[in-house]
Amino acid sequence: MRSVPQPTKLQFDLSGSQHLICVTSEVIDVIYTRLEELEHIPQNIQILQLGETVKARKDWKIEQFNSVENLQKKLREILERAYIGTRFYAIGSAQFIYDVENCARSFGMSEEEISLEVFDSKARRVYCSTCHTINYPVSTNLITCSGCGIKLEIWEHFSRLKNAYLGVCADAENPGDLL
Amino acid sequence: MNEQTVKIVDIKKLTSRIKSFRLVSANGKKLAPFSPGSHVAVEITLEKKVRRNSYSLCSSPYETDFYEIAVLLAEKSRGGSQYLHQISVGTELNIGFPKNSFTLASLARKHILIAGGIGITPLLSMLTTLSRYQTTFELHYTAKSQTECAFYEFLKQKYGSQVTFYFSEKDERLSSNKILKEQPLGTHIYLCAPHSLSDNFYAEARALGYPDLAIHREIFGAAKTNNKKPFTVVLSQSGKEITVPKDKTLLAALETAGFPVNYSCRVGGCGACELGVLAGEIHHLDSYYSPEERAKQNCILSCTSRAKSKQLIIDL
């Protein structure tokens, strides 16, 4: 059982019949490169991109969204009609990955059907064990929770379901004493 | 004690070769509860030899006072089903505790159940649960004819349009492509049918892109292989050498030689008879290990699998 995520690289599963990709505009080029690396580029590809860019390639079916809520709305519409055999991919920040993977899982998609890649693994999501708020982005090992204000020590324990690390009160014994 | 003692309180002839048995506790102890898809091992003593045949529990998991099993009189019966078909109400049997290697996926959004003949039995307990939770499901059930279709009236009455019957005498065939294509995300399939049908559905599901973990199979008979060769095994701890003839399993050969090995299903599905292998090339014939486990070549299910090499050294 792993407590810490193994950094994963987005991998196309060619046994899938349909490929749905969610990506942030900063890393769209990564998708193009990865697709072109494949011996056989799969047919049914749909790309949902967060962030609008001028240079949209004509040869891929890409839809651009100005907000994550709009992207999620479209994503849910697609997932509602999608058939099993579909594969789901997401690449972007930890927050973005969580926002879209959550949708895919709510429609019954499993780890076997999902491939993710986090860009900028320095920006972590941290789950406060006291008030359950997700703190993001976190790049240190000690933070103040944005939800309840307590000092959180970030443990090397990661939840795949929440896509977040566990944050535990650092000075529970003696508030203010962080030794 | 790994058993329960039960008494037969009712026997029904469902078809020309299938009988159902209602079992209640014979010693005042409550029957063990079970999850849908479970089976129990029934102890049968024939000519002083004890064997255990597994039968799926087809009753409702919510009925705590009785179990129901259905037994097909096998054409080439090793004696087990023959014995059960001629005993009467009132007979007491020793059975094991329920075990389950065919569970319902709790996160599935839709369940497609495929039954071939007696394969309907584990699916019956699943249907009770699926129906209670009001989950979306379909049952596709193939049998020779309506009169040879066990539980036909019950299924038709209780589950109506959610069941489709296919009678081979009327040339009605299941089309795996037609049943499996264009299903929603989160669909899981449950196959309990003869090998050829089960393999066909498995292959079609994979071709359509179903993830492997969404396909669940219960195998009633051992995998058939035409090419059974004799081989020898060396028991690493004693150095003793035992010959396994082509018509005997490794498990049976070890038992005959006085080395009892743990076992349960005896058809390569549960893993109870696993033995470590230290040398030799294994011919895996089970339906239990993953491809990765098979490739490691360091363990064998002695009830079914054999050797590609002339000899195996086993950890015993």
XYZ file of C-alpha atoms in Angstrom:
495
model
C 0.000 0.000 0.000
C 1.509 3.343 -0.952
C 1.108 6.439 1.168
C 2.904 8.784 -1.161
C 1.957 9.157 -4.795
C 4.277 7.681 -7.356
C 4.790 10.445 -9.882
C 2.892 9.273 -12.923
C 3.410 10.112 -16.526
C 0.330 10.432 -18.681
C 0.077 7.288 -20.785
C -2.353 6.652 -23.588
C -4.130 3.325 -23.279
C -4.778 2.176 -26.799
C -7.157 -0.570 -25.653
C -9.670 2.236 -25.046
C -12.301 3.065 -27.662
C -12.568 6.769 -26.869
C -10.026 9.163 -25.350
C -11.046 12.191 -23.325
C -8.275 14.600 -22.310
C -8.501 17.495 -19.851
C -5.603 19.904 -19.935
C -4.608 23.390 -18.811
C -3.443 25.753 -21.543
C 0.110 25.984 -20.154
C 0.712 22.324 -20.846
C -1.266 21.697 -24.040
C 1.998 21.281 -25.946
C 2.799 18.285 -23.750
C -0.342 16.575 -25.034
C 0.587 17.243 -28.659
C 4.078 15.865 -28.083
C 2.804 12.758 -26.304
C 0.237 12.052 -28.997
C 2.780 12.431 -31.745
C 5.134 10.055 -29.930
C 2.633 7.232 -30.362
C 3.117 4.739 -33.159
C -0.560 4.868 -33.959
C -2.448 7.974 -33.010
C -5.887 6.882 -31.771
C -8.937 8.072 -33.642
C -11.531 9.184 -31.154
C -9.819 11.952 -29.180
C -11.570 14.837 -27.492
C -9.644 17.564 -25.669
C -11.040 19.994 -23.101
C -8.663 22.870 -22.374
C -8.810 25.265 -19.454
C -7.595 28.673 -20.526
C -8.022 30.196 -23.938
C -5.124 30.308 -26.333
C -4.954 31.761 -29.808
C -3.007 28.888 -31.308
C -5.540 26.062 -31.400
C -4.474 23.247 -33.678
C -6.957 22.403 -36.380
C -6.204 18.705 -36.513
C -7.377 17.952 -32.961
C -10.875 18.398 -31.616
C -10.261 20.946 -28.850
C -12.729 22.951 -26.837
C -11.484 25.854 -24.737
C -13.025 27.124 -21.528
C -12.412 30.285 -19.560
C -13.278 28.760 -16.191
C -12.971 25.383 -14.541
C -16.710 25.389 -13.777
C -17.562 25.671 -17.475
C -15.104 22.929 -18.306
C -16.595 20.691 -15.619
C -20.101 21.334 -16.929
C -19.115 20.231 -20.414
C -17.143 17.313 -19.002
C -20.186 16.041 -17.136
C -22.322 16.293 -20.278
C -19.790 14.193 -22.150
C -19.413 11.616 -19.366
C -23.180 11.217 -19.073
C -23.369 10.076 -22.701
C -20.014 8.292 -22.856
C -19.734 4.534 -23.267
C -17.571 2.235 -21.185
C -14.339 1.783 -23.117
C -13.631 5.486 -22.736
C -10.281 6.469 -21.235
C -9.782 9.664 -19.257
C -6.578 11.702 -19.072
C -5.726 14.875 -17.197
C -2.601 16.983 -17.035
C -2.125 20.193 -15.107
C -1.801 21.366 -11.521
C -2.824 19.155 -8.607
C -5.921 21.299 -8.129
C -6.959 20.990 -11.762
C -6.408 17.241 -11.745
C -8.621 16.878 -8.697
C -11.331 19.097 -10.191
C -11.650 16.948 -13.291
C -10.773 13.459 -12.038
C -13.529 13.809 -9.449
C -16.072 14.157 -12.247
C -14.767 11.087 -14.048
C -14.888 8.995 -10.871
C -18.419 10.104 -10.076
C -19.464 8.434 -13.321
C -17.892 5.147 -12.240
C -14.557 5.436 -13.993
C -11.815 3.460 -12.287
C -8.031 3.806 -11.957
C -7.650 1.407 -14.888
C -9.421 3.902 -17.143
C -7.686 7.042 -15.894
C -4.163 8.388 -16.467
C -2.929 11.559 -14.798
C 0.159 13.730 -14.779
C 0.759 16.544 -12.335
C 2.673 19.530 -13.603
C 4.306 21.567 -10.912
C 4.352 18.973 -8.159
C 5.714 21.681 -5.854
C 2.203 23.102 -5.535
C 0.460 20.525 -3.385
C -3.091 20.268 -2.106
C -3.224 19.770 1.659
C -6.243 18.432 3.546
C -6.687 19.845 7.044
C -7.585 16.980 9.372
C -9.329 19.397 11.758
C -11.657 21.377 9.514
C -11.301 19.368 6.242
C -10.490 22.431 4.146
C -8.233 21.878 1.176
C -5.315 24.297 1.244
C -3.772 25.109 -2.151
C -1.141 25.797 -3.388
C 1.238 24.578 -0.682
C 4.985 24.412 -1.214
C 6.270 24.242 2.363
C 6.014 21.628 5.124
C 4.270 23.864 7.627
C 1.310 26.089 6.878
C -1.520 27.951 8.525
C -4.839 26.429 7.527
C -6.942 28.836 5.502
C -10.084 27.310 6.977
C -9.511 27.154 10.733
C -6.232 29.018 11.267
C -4.314 26.245 13.029
C -0.708 25.411 12.175
C -0.575 22.287 10.007
C 2.351 19.923 9.675
C 2.175 18.189 6.316
C 2.660 14.448 6.506
C 3.995 12.177 3.797
C 0.555 10.655 3.480
C -1.403 11.170 0.283
C -5.031 10.415 -0.491
C -5.604 9.369 -4.093
C -9.308 10.066 -3.725
C -8.807 13.634 -2.546
C -5.574 14.172 -4.481
C -4.225 15.826 -1.314
C -1.649 15.350 1.412
C -2.671 15.014 5.048
C -2.140 18.055 7.251
C -2.165 17.514 11.011
C -2.125 20.086 13.810
C 1.553 20.791 14.536
C 1.208 22.213 18.029
C -1.735 20.325 19.529
C 0.094 19.575 22.803
C 1.198 23.121 23.407
C -0.418 25.705 21.132
C 2.247 28.087 19.946
C 5.114 25.695 20.655
C 6.179 24.258 17.313
C 9.078 22.081 18.433
C -14.465 -26.457 13.231
C -14.811 -25.032 9.777
C -18.239 -26.403 9.141
C -21.928 -26.009 9.623
C -24.349 -28.902 9.956
C -27.530 -28.522 7.946
C -30.638 -30.533 7.229
C -32.508 -30.705 3.953
C -36.077 -29.526 4.477
C -37.213 -29.290 0.870
C -36.153 -30.643 -2.510
C -37.627 -29.354 -5.769
C -37.066 -30.779 -9.223
C -36.576 -27.648 -11.295
C -35.727 -29.285 -14.626
C -34.951 -32.783 -15.859
C -31.431 -32.540 -14.411
C -31.529 -29.763 -11.838
C -32.770 -30.044 -8.274
C -32.884 -27.309 -5.662
C -32.346 -27.997 -1.968
C -33.457 -25.876 0.966
C -31.103 -26.234 3.927
C -31.627 -25.188 7.545
C -29.363 -25.441 10.552
C -29.420 -28.939 12.085
C -27.815 -28.138 15.423
C -29.463 -24.973 16.642
C -26.535 -22.765 15.572
C -27.488 -19.899 13.298
C -26.461 -20.202 9.671
C -23.582 -17.928 8.701
C -24.641 -14.842 6.741
C -23.277 -14.463 3.225
C -22.636 -11.846 0.558
C -24.213 -12.158 -2.894
C -22.257 -14.449 -5.210
C -21.056 -16.740 -2.396
C -20.754 -20.523 -2.460
C -20.453 -23.277 0.148
C -18.534 -26.551 0.053
C -20.757 -29.573 0.678
C -19.034 -32.610 2.175
C -19.898 -35.824 0.365
C -18.554 -39.207 1.480
C -18.452 -41.877 -1.201
C -16.798 -45.265 -0.702
C -15.027 -43.951 2.392
C -13.495 -41.040 0.458
C -14.496 -37.551 1.510
C -14.849 -34.947 -1.188
C -16.147 -31.425 -1.120
C -18.235 -30.006 -3.953
C -18.930 -26.282 -4.016
C -22.396 -24.942 -4.805
C -23.471 -21.321 -5.117
C -25.969 -20.015 -2.600
C -28.963 -18.946 -4.651
C -31.175 -17.816 -1.799
C -31.522 -14.216 -0.664
C -28.633 -12.966 1.502
C -31.312 -11.277 3.606
C -32.903 -14.620 4.570
C -30.977 -15.718 7.615
C -32.753 -18.986 8.429
C -32.100 -21.030 5.339
C -29.815 -21.531 2.371
C -30.846 -22.689 -1.057
C -28.579 -24.433 -3.528
C -29.318 -25.888 -6.946
C -27.429 -28.922 -8.243
C -27.068 -30.033 -11.837
C -26.725 -33.784 -12.321
C -23.443 -33.798 -14.212
C -23.075 -36.038 -17.253
C -19.695 -37.271 -16.127
C -20.391 -37.031 -12.421
C -17.525 -37.975 -10.135
C -20.295 -39.061 -7.789
C -21.044 -35.797 -5.982
C -24.054 -34.578 -7.926
C -25.296 -38.160 -8.336
C -25.274 -38.577 -4.566
C -27.124 -35.328 -3.972
C -29.732 -36.185 -6.546
C -30.761 -39.374 -4.770
C -30.868 -38.275 -1.116
C -34.123 -37.275 0.517
C -35.604 -34.604 2.743
C -34.324 -34.933 6.289
C -30.768 -35.849 5.293
C -28.105 -33.970 7.200
C -25.063 -32.539 5.483
C -21.832 -30.958 6.633
C -21.082 -27.787 4.736
C -18.400 -25.163 4.995
C -18.813 -21.477 5.670
C -19.789 -19.247 2.761
C -16.870 -18.051 0.628
C -17.020 -15.497 -2.134
C -14.829 -15.097 -5.187
C -17.573 -13.511 -7.282
C -18.614 -10.309 -5.559
C -20.696 -7.385 -6.769
C -18.748 -4.200 -7.492
C -20.143 -1.651 -5.076
C -19.184 1.376 -7.184
C -20.634 0.078 -10.445
C -23.377 2.165 -12.042
C -24.806 -0.733 -14.039
C -24.528 -4.497 -13.761
C -24.870 -6.912 -16.687
C -25.272 -10.531 -15.642
C -24.751 -13.410 -18.071
C -25.884 -16.915 -17.076
C -25.368 -20.146 -18.969
C -27.425 -23.055 -17.652
C -26.641 -23.829 -14.000
C -24.509 -20.654 -13.994
C -27.670 -18.844 -12.951
C -27.125 -19.918 -9.337
C -24.618 -17.325 -8.048
C -26.415 -14.596 -9.997
C -29.684 -15.243 -8.137
C -28.344 -13.964 -4.826
C -26.850 -10.989 -6.660
C -30.215 -10.149 -8.197
C -31.823 -9.942 -4.759
C -29.282 -7.358 -3.662
C -29.298 -5.376 -6.916
C -33.048 -5.213 -6.831
C -33.091 -4.134 -3.184
C -30.631 -1.317 -3.867
C -32.547 -0.358 -7.002
C -29.388 -0.441 -9.097
C -29.606 -0.685 -12.873
C -29.104 -4.259 -14.054
C -29.833 -6.717 -16.858
C -29.790 -10.498 -16.813
C -29.180 -12.507 -19.972
C -29.859 -16.197 -19.375
C -29.297 -18.981 -21.844
C -30.698 -22.509 -21.458
C -31.683 -25.363 -23.702
C -35.429 -24.650 -23.522
C -38.014 -23.148 -21.206
C -38.565 -26.484 -19.448
C -34.806 -26.896 -19.000
C -34.485 -23.341 -17.703
C -34.170 -23.421 -13.908
C -36.032 -20.625 -12.068
C -37.732 -19.471 -15.285
C -41.114 -18.640 -13.712
C -39.525 -17.040 -10.671
C -37.264 -14.779 -12.736
C -39.969 -13.818 -15.196
C -42.356 -12.907 -12.431
C -39.899 -11.089 -10.192
C -37.650 -9.279 -12.653
C -39.802 -8.992 -15.768
C -38.218 -6.992 -18.557
C -34.828 -6.932 -16.856
C -34.336 -10.587 -17.853
C -33.881 -11.841 -21.391
C -34.010 -15.583 -22.016
C -32.293 -17.356 -24.893
C -33.303 -20.942 -25.654
C -30.803 -22.797 -27.788
C -33.450 -25.264 -29.010
C -35.156 -22.324 -30.671
C -31.800 -21.170 -32.036
C -31.801 -18.070 -29.869
C -28.210 -17.006 -29.334
C -26.608 -14.373 -27.169
C -24.658 -11.795 -29.082
C -21.876 -10.519 -26.856
C -21.361 -7.486 -29.047
C -25.025 -6.533 -29.003
C -25.270 -6.903 -25.223
C -21.991 -5.223 -24.296
C -21.667 -2.326 -26.702
C -22.700 1.233 -25.918
C -23.026 0.680 -22.189
C -22.504 3.592 -19.778
C -19.331 4.295 -17.827
C -19.108 2.199 -14.684
C -20.787 -0.882 -16.203
C -19.640 -4.176 -14.725
C -20.217 -7.632 -16.221
C -20.679 -10.874 -14.341
C -20.189 -14.094 -16.287
C -21.192 -17.529 -15.049
C -21.413 -19.758 -18.088
C -19.595 -22.573 -19.897
C -16.063 -21.707 -20.975
C -16.774 -20.996 -24.617
C -19.522 -18.494 -23.818
C -17.587 -16.905 -20.968
C -14.422 -16.594 -23.066
C -16.387 -15.080 -25.915
C -17.902 -12.405 -23.669
C -14.557 -11.679 -22.040
C -12.865 -11.201 -25.397
C -15.658 -8.991 -26.732
C -15.649 -6.857 -23.580
C -11.891 -6.288 -23.844
C -12.219 -5.496 -27.531
C -14.808 -2.844 -26.682
C -12.437 -1.349 -24.131
C -13.935 -2.590 -20.863
C -11.269 -2.415 -18.142
C -10.236 -5.855 -16.896
C -11.515 -5.213 -13.375
C -15.021 -4.567 -14.682
C -15.321 -8.166 -15.900
C -16.130 -10.728 -13.207
C -16.133 -14.460 -13.858
C -17.145 -17.535 -11.878
C -15.841 -20.757 -13.341
C -17.628 -23.987 -12.436
C -15.426 -26.502 -14.216
C -11.661 -26.755 -14.583
C -10.021 -25.480 -17.771
C -9.787 -28.172 -20.379
C -6.467 -29.141 -21.792
C -5.932 -31.880 -24.327
C -2.236 -32.213 -23.861
C -1.739 -33.735 -20.424
C 1.737 -35.126 -19.973
C 3.037 -37.021 -16.964
C 5.753 -35.298 -14.926
C 7.622 -35.760 -11.666
C 7.845 -33.550 -8.625
C 10.597 -33.471 -6.048
C 9.565 -32.387 -2.570
C 12.315 -30.008 -1.499
C 12.154 -30.719 2.213
C 12.408 -34.505 2.033
C 13.918 -34.997 -1.397
C 11.139 -37.487 -2.166
C 10.206 -37.871 -5.804
C 6.602 -38.410 -6.895
C 5.304 -39.192 -10.371
C 2.201 -37.366 -11.535
C 0.549 -39.475 -14.249
C -1.243 -37.765 -17.122
C -4.704 -38.631 -15.811
C -4.117 -37.413 -12.256
C -3.694 -33.921 -10.857
C -0.649 -32.920 -8.823
C -2.934 -32.501 -5.833
C -4.380 -35.992 -6.190
C -0.901 -37.502 -6.696
C 0.378 -35.825 -3.533
C -2.649 -36.997 -1.569
C -2.223 -40.588 -2.784
C 1.446 -40.477 -1.798
C 0.474 -39.454 1.713
C 1.103 -35.711 1.488
C -2.216 -33.990 2.152
C -2.327 -30.495 0.732
C -4.876 -27.839 1.657
C -7.610 -27.476 -0.969
C -11.052 -26.039 -1.546
C -12.623 -25.752 -4.990
C -10.350 -28.232 -6.802
C -10.903 -26.490 -10.112
C -8.207 -23.816 -10.052
C -10.341 -20.909 -8.929
C -9.700 -20.230 -5.256
C -5.969 -20.552 -4.530
C -6.266 -22.794 -1.457
C -4.053 -25.530 -2.950
C -1.193 -23.167 -3.822
C 2.323 -24.595 -3.486
C 5.665 -22.851 -3.897
C 7.792 -23.943 -6.843
C 11.553 -23.755 -6.623
C 12.516 -25.091 -10.048
C 10.985 -26.254 -13.308
C 8.647 -24.735 -15.860
C 5.011 -24.525 -14.797
C 2.048 -24.945 -17.119
C -0.581 -22.747 -15.507
C -4.146 -23.932 -16.144
C -5.882 -22.038 -13.376
C -8.288 -19.112 -13.425
C -6.859 -17.469 -10.325
C -3.427 -15.965 -10.925
C -2.747 -12.733 -12.800
C -0.477 -12.836 -15.865
C 2.309 -11.269 -13.739
C 1.979 -13.962 -11.068
C 2.092 -16.677 -13.717
C 5.216 -15.215 -15.247
C 7.064 -15.358 -11.897
C 6.964 -19.158 -12.204
C 7.328 -19.633 -8.464
C 3.896 -20.905 -7.439
C 1.366 -23.401 -8.698
C -2.253 -24.328 -8.045
C -1.788 -28.062 -7.537
C -5.413 -29.001 -8.258
C -5.265 -27.954 -11.889
C -1.883 -26.856 -13.164
C 0.874 -29.066 -14.502
C 4.454 -28.840 -15.760
C 5.962 -27.953 -19.092
C 9.298 -29.336 -17.988
C 9.818 -32.994 -17.020
C 10.203 -32.107 -13.357
C 9.226 -29.523 -10.788
C 10.810 -28.975 -7.404
C 8.105 -27.933 -4.987
C 8.346 -26.380 -1.562
C 6.874 -29.155 0.537
